[in-house]
Short mmCIF file of C-alpha atoms in Angstrom, two decimals:
data_model
loop_
_atom_site.label_atom_id
_atom_site.label_comp_id
_atom_site.label_asym_id
_atom_site.label_seq_id
_atom_site.Cartn_x
_atom_site.Cartn_y
_atom_site.Cartn_z
CA MET K 1 22.90 -39.35 128.30
CA SER K 2 21.58 -41.45 125.50
CA THR K 3 22.06 -40.74 121.85
CA ILE K 4 19.19 -39.06 119.68
CA LEU K 5 20.88 -38.62 116.57
CA GLU K 6 23.61 -40.68 114.81
CA CYS K 7 25.00 -40.31 111.34
CA ARG K 8 27.44 -42.82 109.97
CA GLY K 9 29.59 -41.95 106.72
CA LEU K 10 26.61 -39.90 105.51
CA THR K 11 27.36 -38.49 102.14
CA LYS K 12 25.26 -36.34 99.64
CA ARG K 13 26.35 -35.87 95.99
CA PHE K 14 24.66 -33.43 93.47
CA GLY K 15 26.04 -34.66 90.29
CA GLN K 16 29.91 -34.10 90.61
CA VAL K 17 29.69 -32.01 93.68
CA GLU K 18 29.82 -33.46 97.00
CA ALA K 19 27.83 -31.27 99.41
CA VAL K 20 28.31 -33.63 102.37
CA SER K 21 31.12 -36.08 102.70
CA GLY K 22 31.35 -38.93 105.15
CA VAL K 23 29.80 -37.17 107.98
CA ASP K 24 30.08 -39.37 111.29
CA LEU K 25 28.01 -37.54 114.02
CA SER K 26 26.51 -38.56 117.26
CA VAL K 27 24.35 -36.24 119.51
CA GLY K 28 22.97 -36.82 122.88
CA THR K 29 19.67 -36.00 124.45
CA GLY K 30 19.18 -32.77 126.33
CA ARG K 31 21.88 -30.73 124.49
CA ILE K 32 21.67 -27.47 122.64
CA VAL K 33 23.98 -27.97 119.57
CA GLY K 34 25.33 -25.38 117.30
CA LEU K 35 25.90 -26.77 113.60
CA LEU K 36 28.28 -24.01 112.52
CA GLY K 37 29.93 -23.45 109.24
CA PRO K 38 30.08 -20.88 106.38
CA ASN K 39 27.78 -20.62 103.68
CA GLY K 40 27.88 -23.68 101.40
CA SER K 41 29.32 -25.97 104.09
CA GLY K 42 26.59 -28.41 104.01
CA LYS K 43 24.66 -27.51 106.93
CA THR K 44 21.13 -27.23 105.29
CA THR K 45 21.94 -30.40 103.21
CA LEU K 46 22.76 -32.37 106.38
CA ILE K 47 19.60 -31.13 108.22
CA LYS K 48 17.37 -32.03 105.03
CA MET K 49 18.64 -35.43 105.02
CA MET K 50 17.83 -35.77 108.61
CA ASN K 51 14.29 -34.99 107.81
CA GLY K 52 14.13 -37.29 104.94
CA LEU K 53 13.95 -34.48 102.42
CA LEU K 54 17.05 -35.36 100.77
CA THR K 55 18.01 -39.07 100.05
CA PRO K 56 21.68 -39.74 101.10
CA THR K 57 24.08 -40.95 98.32
CA PHE K 58 25.70 -43.02 100.93
CA GLY K 59 25.58 -43.52 104.70
CA GLU K 60 22.96 -43.93 107.34
CA ILE K 61 20.91 -41.57 109.70
CA SER K 62 19.26 -42.72 112.91
CA ILE K 63 16.98 -40.52 114.93
CA GLY K 64 15.89 -42.27 118.23
CA GLY K 65 16.81 -45.47 116.79
CA TYR K 66 14.91 -45.00 113.52
CA ALA K 67 15.95 -44.27 109.90
CA PRO K 68 14.05 -41.21 108.59
CA GLY K 69 10.51 -41.96 108.21
CA ILE K 70 7.11 -41.52 109.81
CA GLU K 71 8.51 -42.48 113.28
CA THR K 72 11.16 -39.88 113.16
CA LYS K 73 8.85 -37.18 111.87
CA ARG K 74 6.90 -37.76 115.21
CA LEU K 75 10.05 -37.08 117.06
CA VAL K 76 11.57 -34.13 115.09
CA SER K 77 10.26 -30.67 115.05
CA TYR K 78 11.74 -28.99 112.08
CA LEU K 79 12.22 -25.19 110.98
CA PRO K 80 13.36 -24.82 107.46
CA ASP K 81 15.33 -22.02 105.97
CA ARG K 82 12.10 -20.74 104.18
CA THR K 83 8.46 -20.43 104.41
CA TYR K 84 6.67 -23.80 104.02
CA PHE K 85 2.93 -22.90 104.49
CA ASP K 86 0.43 -22.21 101.82
CA GLU K 87 0.34 -18.37 101.49
CA ASN K 88 -3.47 -18.28 101.37
CA MET K 89 -3.88 -20.17 104.83
CA LYS K 90 -4.86 -18.23 107.80
CA VAL K 91 -2.50 -18.34 110.73
CA LYS K 92 -5.19 -19.95 112.69
CA HIS K 93 -5.37 -22.72 110.28
CA CYS K 94 -1.50 -23.20 110.46
CA VAL K 95 -2.06 -23.88 114.27
CA GLY K 96 -5.18 -26.14 113.30
CA MET K 97 -2.92 -28.22 110.92
CA PHE K 98 -0.10 -28.69 113.60
CA THR K 99 -2.84 -29.65 116.17
CA ASP K 100 -4.22 -32.10 113.82
CA PHE K 101 -0.92 -33.87 112.63
CA TYR K 102 1.23 -33.69 115.84
CA ASP K 103 0.17 -35.26 119.06
CA ASP K 104 2.94 -33.39 120.91
CA PHE K 105 1.68 -29.87 119.83
CA ASN K 106 0.48 -27.60 122.31
CA PRO K 107 -1.97 -25.20 120.68
CA THR K 108 -2.31 -23.04 123.81
CA LYS K 109 1.38 -22.41 124.03
CA ALA K 110 1.40 -21.42 120.31
CA HIS K 111 -1.58 -19.14 120.46
CA ASP K 112 0.12 -17.52 123.56
CA MET K 113 3.28 -16.93 121.68
CA LEU K 114 1.42 -15.50 118.71
CA THR K 115 -0.59 -13.15 120.75
CA SER K 116 2.80 -12.09 122.54
CA LEU K 117 3.96 -11.30 118.92
CA GLY K 118 0.95 -9.23 118.30
CA ILE K 119 -0.01 -11.59 115.25
CA ASP K 120 -3.74 -11.63 114.36
CA SER K 121 -4.57 -15.51 113.82
CA ASP K 122 -7.05 -14.32 111.15
CA LYS K 123 -4.60 -13.08 108.94
CA THR K 124 -3.44 -15.04 105.83
CA PHE K 125 0.27 -16.03 105.72
CA ARG K 126 0.60 -13.80 102.60
CA THR K 127 -0.29 -10.73 104.46
CA LEU K 128 2.65 -11.10 106.98
CA SER K 129 6.22 -9.78 106.61
CA LYS K 130 9.16 -12.17 106.10
CA GLY K 131 10.20 -11.62 109.68
CA MET K 132 6.77 -12.39 110.88
CA LYS K 133 6.24 -15.48 108.89
CA GLU K 134 9.48 -16.90 110.32
CA LYS K 135 8.37 -16.07 113.83
CA VAL K 136 4.94 -17.72 113.27
CA GLN K 137 6.73 -20.94 112.09
CA LEU K 138 9.16 -20.73 115.04
CA ALA K 139 6.34 -20.40 117.40
CA LEU K 140 4.63 -23.48 115.99
CA VAL K 141 7.81 -25.66 115.87
CA MET K 142 8.60 -24.62 119.58
CA SER K 143 5.24 -25.30 120.61
CA ARG K 144 5.82 -29.17 120.09
CA ASN K 145 7.20 -31.21 122.80
CA ALA K 146 9.75 -32.80 120.44
CA LYS K 147 12.58 -35.13 121.20
CA LEU K 148 14.87 -33.29 118.51
CA TYR K 149 14.47 -29.79 117.08
CA LEU K 150 16.12 -29.31 113.83
CA LEU K 151 16.30 -25.33 113.37
CA ASP K 152 17.97 -24.48 109.97
CA GLU K 153 19.26 -20.84 110.11
CA PRO K 154 16.49 -19.50 112.59
CA ILE K 155 18.15 -16.11 112.90
CA GLY K 156 19.61 -15.97 109.41
CA GLY K 157 17.14 -13.32 107.90
CA VAL K 158 16.00 -11.22 110.87
CA ASP K 159 17.37 -7.98 112.55
CA PRO K 160 19.42 -8.33 115.69
CA ALA K 161 16.47 -7.45 117.81
CA ALA K 162 14.47 -10.16 116.46
CA ARG K 163 17.44 -12.53 116.93
CA ASP K 164 17.22 -12.10 120.67
CA TYR K 165 13.55 -12.70 120.48
CA ILE K 166 14.08 -15.90 118.51
CA LEU K 167 16.71 -17.28 120.69
CA ASN K 168 14.81 -16.54 123.83
CA THR K 169 11.70 -18.14 122.37
CA ILE K 170 13.78 -21.26 121.64
CA ILE K 171 15.55 -21.41 125.19
CA ARG K 172 12.26 -20.62 126.91
CA ASN K 173 10.20 -23.37 124.91
CA TYR K 174 12.13 -26.39 123.98
CA ASN K 175 11.40 -29.69 125.59
CA GLU K 176 14.35 -29.91 127.98
CA ASP K 177 14.64 -33.59 127.73
CA GLY K 178 14.87 -33.10 124.00
CA THR K 179 17.99 -31.89 121.82
CA VAL K 180 18.03 -28.74 119.78
CA ILE K 181 20.27 -28.56 116.81
CA ILE K 182 20.75 -24.98 115.49
CA SER K 183 22.41 -24.45 112.10
CA THR K 184 23.85 -20.91 111.64
CA HIS K 185 26.76 -18.96 110.54
CA LEU K 186 26.01 -16.15 112.93
CA ILE K 187 28.12 -17.43 115.86
CA ALA K 188 28.39 -14.50 118.19
CA ASP K 189 24.66 -14.24 118.37
CA ILE K 190 23.90 -17.92 119.15
CA GLU K 191 27.27 -18.95 121.37
CA LYS K 192 25.67 -17.96 124.71
CA VAL K 193 23.00 -20.48 124.30
CA LEU K 194 24.88 -23.38 123.07
CA ASP K 195 26.19 -26.61 125.09
CA ASP K 196 27.99 -28.10 121.94
CA VAL K 197 29.29 -27.16 118.59
CA VAL K 198 29.84 -29.02 115.34
CA PHE K 199 32.06 -27.20 112.80
CA LEU K 200 31.23 -28.17 109.32
CA MET K 201 33.59 -27.11 106.31
CA ALA K 202 33.12 -28.15 102.78
CA GLY K 203 30.81 -30.97 103.77
CA ARG K 204 32.99 -32.52 106.36
CA VAL K 205 33.01 -32.37 110.22
CA GLU K 206 35.93 -30.36 111.03
CA ARG K 207 35.40 -30.38 114.72
CA THR K 208 33.00 -31.33 117.41
CA ALA K 209 33.37 -30.20 121.03
CA SER K 210 31.39 -28.90 123.92
CA VAL K 211 31.43 -24.92 124.30
CA ASP K 212 32.71 -24.97 127.78
CA GLY K 213 35.55 -27.56 126.79
CA LEU K 214 36.40 -25.46 123.78
CA ARG K 215 36.75 -22.15 125.88
CA GLU K 216 38.86 -23.99 128.41
CA SER K 217 41.24 -25.51 126.10
CA GLU K 218 41.52 -22.91 123.46
CA HIS K 219 40.90 -19.75 125.76
CA LYS K 220 38.88 -18.37 122.86
CA SER K 221 35.05 -17.84 122.26
CA VAL K 222 33.49 -20.15 119.80
CA ASP K 223 33.10 -16.99 117.55
CA GLU K 224 36.91 -16.27 117.59
CA LEU K 225 37.65 -19.98 117.06
CA PHE K 226 35.12 -20.12 114.07
CA ARG K 227 36.76 -17.04 112.42
CA GLU K 228 40.20 -18.61 113.02
CA VAL K 229 39.22 -22.15 111.56
CA PHE K 230 37.17 -20.49 108.69
CA LYS K 231 39.43 -17.77 107.84
CA CYS K 232 39.25 -17.08 104.00
CA MET D 1 -4.48 -38.77 108.61
CA LEU D 2 -5.76 -39.04 105.11
CA LYS D 3 -9.23 -37.11 106.13
CA ASN D 4 -7.12 -34.18 107.51
CA LEU D 5 -4.74 -34.14 104.34
CA ILE D 6 -7.94 -34.13 102.34
CA LYS D 7 -9.64 -31.40 104.40
CA TYR D 8 -6.68 -29.12 104.10
CA GLU D 9 -6.16 -29.84 100.47
CA LEU D 10 -9.81 -29.26 99.69
CA ARG D 11 -9.76 -25.88 101.98
CA SER D 12 -6.56 -24.78 100.03
CA THR D 13 -8.47 -25.07 96.64
CA ALA D 14 -11.85 -24.29 97.70
CA ARG D 15 -11.97 -20.57 96.88
CA ILE D 16 -10.70 -20.80 93.15
CA PHE D 17 -13.10 -23.67 92.46
CA LEU D 18 -16.26 -22.48 94.02
CA PHE D 19 -15.64 -19.14 92.39
CA SER D 20 -15.43 -20.85 89.28
CA TYR D 21 -18.61 -22.86 89.93
CA LEU D 22 -20.42 -19.76 90.92
CA ALA D 23 -19.41 -18.02 87.77
CA MET D 24 -20.96 -20.81 85.79
CA VAL D 25 -24.22 -20.66 87.59
CA ALA D 26 -24.18 -16.81 87.26
CA ILE D 27 -23.69 -16.90 83.64
CA THR D 28 -26.38 -19.47 83.31
CA VAL D 29 -28.90 -17.49 85.52
CA ALA D 30 -27.99 -14.22 84.00
CA GLY D 31 -28.70 -15.67 80.40
CA ILE D 32 -31.91 -16.85 81.52
CA VAL D 33 -33.14 -13.74 83.34
CA ILE D 34 -32.11 -11.61 80.42
CA ARG D 35 -33.93 -14.00 78.02
CA ALA D 36 -37.10 -13.92 80.26
CA ILE D 37 -36.88 -9.70 80.14
CA ALA D 38 -36.68 -10.15 76.27
CA ASN D 39 -39.51 -12.48 76.21
CA THR D 40 -41.67 -10.36 78.33
CA ALA D 41 -41.10 -7.43 75.92
CA GLY D 42 -41.97 -9.48 73.07
CA ARG D 43 -38.86 -9.50 71.06
CA ASN D 44 -38.33 -13.09 69.97
CA PRO D 45 -35.04 -12.66 67.87
CA VAL D 46 -33.46 -11.00 70.80
CA GLU D 47 -34.55 -13.64 73.10
CA HIS D 48 -33.05 -16.21 70.91
CA THR D 49 -29.80 -14.17 70.46
CA VAL D 50 -29.60 -13.69 74.08
CA LEU D 51 -30.11 -17.61 74.77
CA SER D 52 -27.27 -18.43 72.08
CA PHE D 53 -24.97 -15.99 73.85
CA ALA D 54 -25.80 -17.55 77.18
CA VAL D 55 -25.25 -21.01 76.06
CA LEU D 56 -21.99 -19.88 74.28
CA ALA D 57 -20.72 -18.31 77.28
CA LEU D 58 -21.56 -21.41 79.38
CA VAL D 59 -19.57 -23.67 77.02
CA ILE D 60 -16.72 -21.22 77.29
CA ALA D 61 -16.90 -21.16 81.11
CA VAL D 62 -17.04 -24.99 81.17
CA ILE D 63 -13.81 -25.11 78.99
CA VAL D 64 -12.17 -22.36 81.28
CA VAL D 65 -13.25 -24.48 84.33
CA CYS D 66 -11.60 -27.68 82.91
CA VAL D 67 -8.40 -25.78 82.23
CA ILE D 68 -8.49 -24.26 85.66
CA THR D 69 -8.97 -27.77 87.17
CA LEU D 70 -6.13 -29.22 85.17
CA ILE D 71 -3.85 -26.45 86.22
CA VAL D 72 -4.76 -26.52 89.89
CA ILE D 73 -4.21 -30.13 90.09
CA ILE D 74 -0.79 -29.79 88.43
CA LEU D 75 0.15 -26.79 90.63
CA ARG D 76 -0.98 -28.54 93.84
CA PHE D 77 1.24 -31.33 93.40
CA GLY D 78 4.10 -29.54 92.05
CA ARG D 79 4.25 -26.63 94.65
CA ASN D 80 2.53 -28.55 97.59
CA LEU D 81 4.83 -31.73 97.32
CA LEU D 82 7.88 -30.89 95.16
CA GLY D 83 7.96 -26.90 96.01
CA ASP D 84 8.73 -25.11 99.33
CA GLU D 85 5.48 -26.48 100.85
CA GLY D 86 6.86 -29.82 100.45
CA TYR D 87 9.14 -28.99 103.59
CA LEU D 88 6.06 -29.08 105.59
CA LEU D 89 4.14 -31.94 103.90
CA PHE D 90 7.01 -34.35 103.92
CA THR D 91 7.73 -33.69 107.48
CA LEU D 92 4.38 -34.41 108.75
CA PRO D 93 3.95 -37.92 110.60
CA THR D 94 2.37 -39.42 107.55
CA THR D 95 2.90 -41.85 104.87
CA THR D 96 3.87 -40.97 101.20
CA ASP D 97 0.84 -43.01 100.09
CA LYS D 98 -1.49 -40.70 102.04
CA LEU D 99 0.10 -37.66 100.64
CA ILE D 100 -0.35 -38.74 96.93
CA LEU D 101 -3.80 -40.05 97.67
CA SER D 102 -5.13 -36.94 99.32
CA LYS D 103 -3.95 -35.17 96.20
CA LEU D 104 -5.66 -37.49 93.75
CA ILE D 105 -8.94 -37.87 95.72
CA SER D 106 -9.32 -34.12 96.30
CA GLY D 107 -8.65 -33.63 92.37
CA ILE D 108 -11.28 -36.23 91.57
CA ILE D 109 -13.68 -34.55 93.94
CA TRP D 110 -13.35 -31.23 92.32
CA CYS D 111 -13.69 -32.79 88.84
CA VAL D 112 -16.81 -34.42 89.86
CA ALA D 113 -18.10 -31.22 91.40
CA GLY D 114 -17.28 -29.49 88.14
CA CYS D 115 -19.32 -31.91 86.18
CA ALA D 116 -22.27 -31.75 88.61
CA VAL D 117 -22.38 -27.95 88.17
CA THR D 118 -22.12 -28.29 84.45
CA VAL D 119 -25.11 -30.68 84.47
CA LEU D 120 -26.93 -28.41 86.70
CA CYS D 121 -26.60 -25.63 84.38
CA ILE D 122 -27.49 -27.52 81.32
CA LEU D 123 -30.46 -28.68 83.06
CA LEU D 124 -31.50 -25.12 84.10
CA ILE D 125 -31.07 -23.97 80.48
CA GLY D 126 -33.10 -26.88 79.25
CA THR D 127 -36.00 -26.42 81.79
CA VAL D 128 -36.27 -22.62 80.86
CA THR D 129 -36.08 -23.08 77.04
CA GLY D 130 -38.82 -25.83 77.36
CA THR D 131 -36.53 -28.53 76.07
CA ASN D 132 -38.50 -31.69 76.68
CA LEU D 133 -36.62 -33.94 78.99
CA ASP D 134 -39.49 -36.21 78.86
CA SER D 135 -38.21 -37.48 75.39
CA LEU D 136 -34.99 -38.53 76.93
CA MET D 137 -36.74 -40.39 79.67
CA ASN D 138 -38.98 -42.01 77.31
CA THR D 139 -36.07 -43.21 75.31
CA LEU D 140 -34.35 -44.51 78.41
CA ALA D 141 -37.75 -46.47 79.48
CA ALA D 142 -37.92 -48.03 75.96
CA ALA D 143 -34.35 -49.32 76.18
CA THR D 144 -34.76 -50.55 79.46
CA GLY D 145 -38.09 -52.20 78.19
CA ALA D 146 -35.98 -54.05 75.53
CA GLY D 147 -33.76 -55.61 78.13
CA MET D 148 -31.21 -52.99 78.22
CA ASN D 149 -29.57 -52.29 81.58
CA VAL D 150 -29.62 -48.53 81.41
CA GLY D 151 -28.65 -48.02 85.12
CA GLY D 152 -25.96 -50.56 84.75
CA TYR D 153 -24.46 -48.68 81.70
CA ILE D 154 -24.60 -45.22 83.33
CA ALA D 155 -22.94 -46.75 86.51
CA TRP D 156 -20.24 -48.43 84.24
CA PHE D 157 -19.89 -45.15 82.22
CA ILE D 158 -19.26 -43.20 85.51
CA ALA D 159 -16.78 -45.88 86.81
CA MET D 160 -14.93 -45.64 83.66
CA ALA D 161 -14.76 -41.94 83.67
CA VAL D 162 -13.49 -41.92 87.21
CA ILE D 163 -10.86 -44.38 86.55
CA SER D 164 -9.73 -42.72 83.53
CA LEU D 165 -9.62 -39.48 85.24
CA ALA D 166 -7.61 -40.98 88.08
CA SER D 167 -5.27 -42.50 85.70
CA LEU D 168 -4.75 -39.25 83.83
CA ILE D 169 -4.18 -37.51 87.16
CA LEU D 170 -1.67 -40.05 88.32
CA GLY D 171 0.11 -39.69 84.99
CA LEU D 172 0.56 -36.03 85.56
CA TYR D 173 1.84 -36.71 89.28
CA CYS D 174 4.31 -39.37 87.80
CA SER D 175 5.59 -36.92 84.99
CA MET D 176 6.14 -34.31 87.80
CA ALA D 177 7.94 -36.90 90.02
CA LEU D 178 10.03 -38.06 87.17
CA GLY D 179 10.66 -34.57 85.85
CA GLN D 180 13.05 -33.67 88.61
CA HIS D 181 15.20 -36.65 87.79
CA ILE D 182 15.43 -35.99 84.09
CA THR D 183 16.70 -32.56 83.75
CA LYS D 184 17.71 -29.77 86.12
CA ASN D 185 14.76 -27.88 84.80
CA ARG D 186 11.93 -29.38 86.55
CA VAL D 187 9.06 -28.13 84.16
CA THR D 188 10.84 -29.38 81.04
CA GLY D 189 11.69 -32.58 82.72
CA SER D 190 7.97 -33.15 83.68
CA CYS D 191 6.96 -32.20 80.01
CA ILE D 192 9.32 -34.73 78.44
CA ALA D 193 8.14 -37.29 81.05
CA PHE D 194 4.47 -36.69 80.23
CA ILE D 195 5.07 -37.11 76.54
CA ILE D 196 6.90 -40.37 77.11
CA ILE D 197 4.06 -41.66 79.46
CA CYS D 198 1.50 -40.67 76.67
CA ILE D 199 3.24 -42.33 73.86
CA ALA D 200 3.86 -45.48 76.07
CA THR D 201 0.18 -45.51 76.99
CA GLN D 202 -1.00 -45.02 73.43
CA ILE D 203 1.18 -47.96 72.11
CA ILE D 204 0.10 -50.41 74.90
CA THR D 205 -3.51 -49.45 74.47
CA TYR D 206 -3.78 -49.65 70.75
CA SER D 207 -1.57 -52.85 70.68
CA VAL D 208 -4.22 -54.69 73.18
CA LEU D 209 -7.16 -53.27 71.26
CA ALA D 210 -5.61 -54.37 67.82
CA LEU D 211 -5.29 -57.82 69.35
CA MET D 212 -8.86 -57.95 70.68
CA HIS D 213 -10.18 -56.78 67.36
CA ILE D 214 -8.34 -59.66 65.57
CA THR D 215 -9.82 -62.14 68.17
CA GLN D 216 -13.27 -60.56 67.92
CA ARG D 217 -13.23 -60.96 64.15
CA ALA D 218 -12.10 -64.68 64.39
CA GLU D 219 -15.02 -65.18 66.78
CA TYR D 220 -17.38 -63.29 64.55
CA GLY D 221 -16.13 -65.55 61.66
CA ALA D 222 -16.59 -68.76 63.60
CA LYS D 223 -19.68 -68.05 65.73
CA GLN D 224 -21.69 -65.05 64.75
CA VAL D 225 -22.50 -65.78 61.26
CA GLU D 226 -23.69 -69.17 62.29
CA ALA D 227 -25.69 -67.79 64.91
CA VAL D 228 -27.32 -65.29 62.41
CA MET D 229 -28.03 -68.05 60.00
CA ASN D 230 -29.67 -70.20 62.69
CA ALA D 231 -31.82 -67.17 64.11
CA GLY D 232 -34.66 -67.59 61.66
CA SER D 233 -36.93 -64.58 61.88
CA GLU D 234 -35.51 -60.99 61.08
CA SER D 235 -36.21 -59.84 64.69
CA ALA D 236 -34.21 -62.83 66.10
CA GLN D 237 -31.27 -61.89 63.76
CA LEU D 238 -31.33 -58.45 64.78
CA LYS D 239 -31.19 -59.45 68.43
CA VAL D 240 -28.14 -61.66 67.61
CA TRP D 241 -26.58 -58.59 66.01
CA VAL D 242 -27.52 -56.30 68.94
CA ASP D 243 -26.17 -58.89 71.51
CA PHE D 244 -22.75 -59.28 69.40
CA ALA D 245 -22.35 -55.44 69.31
CA ASN D 246 -23.01 -55.10 72.92
CA GLY D 247 -20.47 -57.90 73.55
CA VAL D 248 -17.80 -56.06 71.35
CA PHE D 249 -18.67 -52.86 73.02
CA ASN D 250 -18.51 -54.13 76.45
CA SER D 251 -15.35 -56.13 75.93
CA TYR D 252 -13.58 -53.06 74.27
CA SER D 253 -14.64 -50.74 77.02
CA ILE D 254 -13.69 -53.28 79.83
CA ALA D 255 -10.36 -53.62 78.12
CA VAL D 256 -9.79 -49.90 77.92
CA THR D 257 -10.75 -49.39 81.44
CA VAL D 258 -8.80 -52.24 82.75
CA MET D 259 -5.65 -50.94 80.68
CA SER D 260 -6.45 -47.40 82.12
CA ALA D 261 -6.65 -48.60 85.70
CA ALA D 262 -3.28 -50.73 85.24
CA LEU D 263 -1.51 -47.64 83.80
CA GLY D 264 -2.51 -45.53 86.51
CA ILE D 265 -1.55 -48.10 89.30
CA ALA D 266 1.99 -48.33 87.53
CA CYS D 267 2.14 -44.44 87.43
CA TYR D 268 1.06 -44.36 91.12
CA ALA D 269 3.86 -47.07 91.97
CA ILE D 270 6.44 -44.94 90.14
CA THR D 271 5.47 -41.90 92.01
CA ARG D 272 5.37 -43.45 95.18
CA TYR D 273 8.74 -44.96 94.84
CA LEU D 274 10.39 -41.56 93.90
CA LEU D 275 8.88 -39.71 96.55
CA LYS D 276 9.61 -42.24 99.11
CA ARG D 277 13.01 -43.41 98.12
CA LYS D 278 14.45 -40.81 95.82
CA LEU D 279 13.06 -37.57 97.16
CA ASN D 280 15.46 -34.56 96.56
CA LEU D 281 13.67 -31.36 97.52
CA ALA D 282 15.56 -28.36 96.00
#
């Protein structure tokens, strides 16, 4: 198993606040990894640094052997925790945009997923509900044949039924040679799909382990362990 | 990739601009039609009043379109790159240069289109009111006959306008890119940065022009008086003066344009550095 993502001493400060502190992390290919931690633990900051949207204060990131830049953007399929399309864009133009910019994007797959969701491609983004917008973005992100999927809180703002749909979409559509990193604090919903977990607390990596290994050694589910580790 | 970025940028902004241009043409045509009706009815004072209002409405429309263009250029950069949409744009496999250039080129395209529509409306009104464009053409022909390169001047004027426009837009981009590093409030930071850039631009521009003015006066003292004295006839003296004036005009306009281009390039370099090396999307 080769390494797709490597972080060395990764630190991000916002003024006096250290959001991420000296994170060392190595993630192999073909894994589904849960980046788990309570609110404010640094999950989103870490993912944003991986995407080059935040500049690290210290440390290095390597994705597929490259520092964040144009090469890594070809490898990474990123789902942010917000709507990132122009609200006036039609859904079909969003698909067109991904087709134009990403060589590994499969528009047929995207249209099929949108059809299964009952989304009219002629609708503008503005007219969709929050949940629908998230699903459109997820459909586009998962229609790429990426090496690394970085999904920031994909199930954060949706109802339990939609969570199942989203998780099934991820499992059914990701590139099996690739790696999926899912950040969330909703462990119980996501536990069943994870191979590995990374616990983040106050910007530091508290623990990294495989889910099976964790269950065997601790005799607890990841959710139970999470509640124990992050007990208030 | 740049072509695609420009395509999506133009598509995103087309609706508001096309609507604005349509409004300008509609105002012009409405004024012309109402004037024609008044004219048919034989009421000359009404006809003149209608035309005056049409011209006034067109002037207001042009001002509104200029303001809209400026606001859209600012918002497109602010929201599309530094706001939530930046999460998409900065994760596309393209360079920071292409992201900035796509915004800049699209902005210039809309400004040029706005100017073209304005000229079209003016020509429409001019034609309908019987304003004799022949006199303008005759003047230009006479100037060409006297040895003036009219085509060259027009091309130079357009080049100056485009360079100054690009420099202004890059100044705005630079202010916004700097704004997020100056204060926590991005808008306040951008305004402060823009004021600083404007002051620096004015100081540099006027310093160079003042220096040039001194040089030109020195040149005038040493050479031009002598040339006038040696010119002989009045027409020859006049030609020397015209050549001198042209020379001064050209050297000043070249200097201003070169400085404008240099400041634009400096703003571009700062923006590029901040977006590439110091990006921190909220």
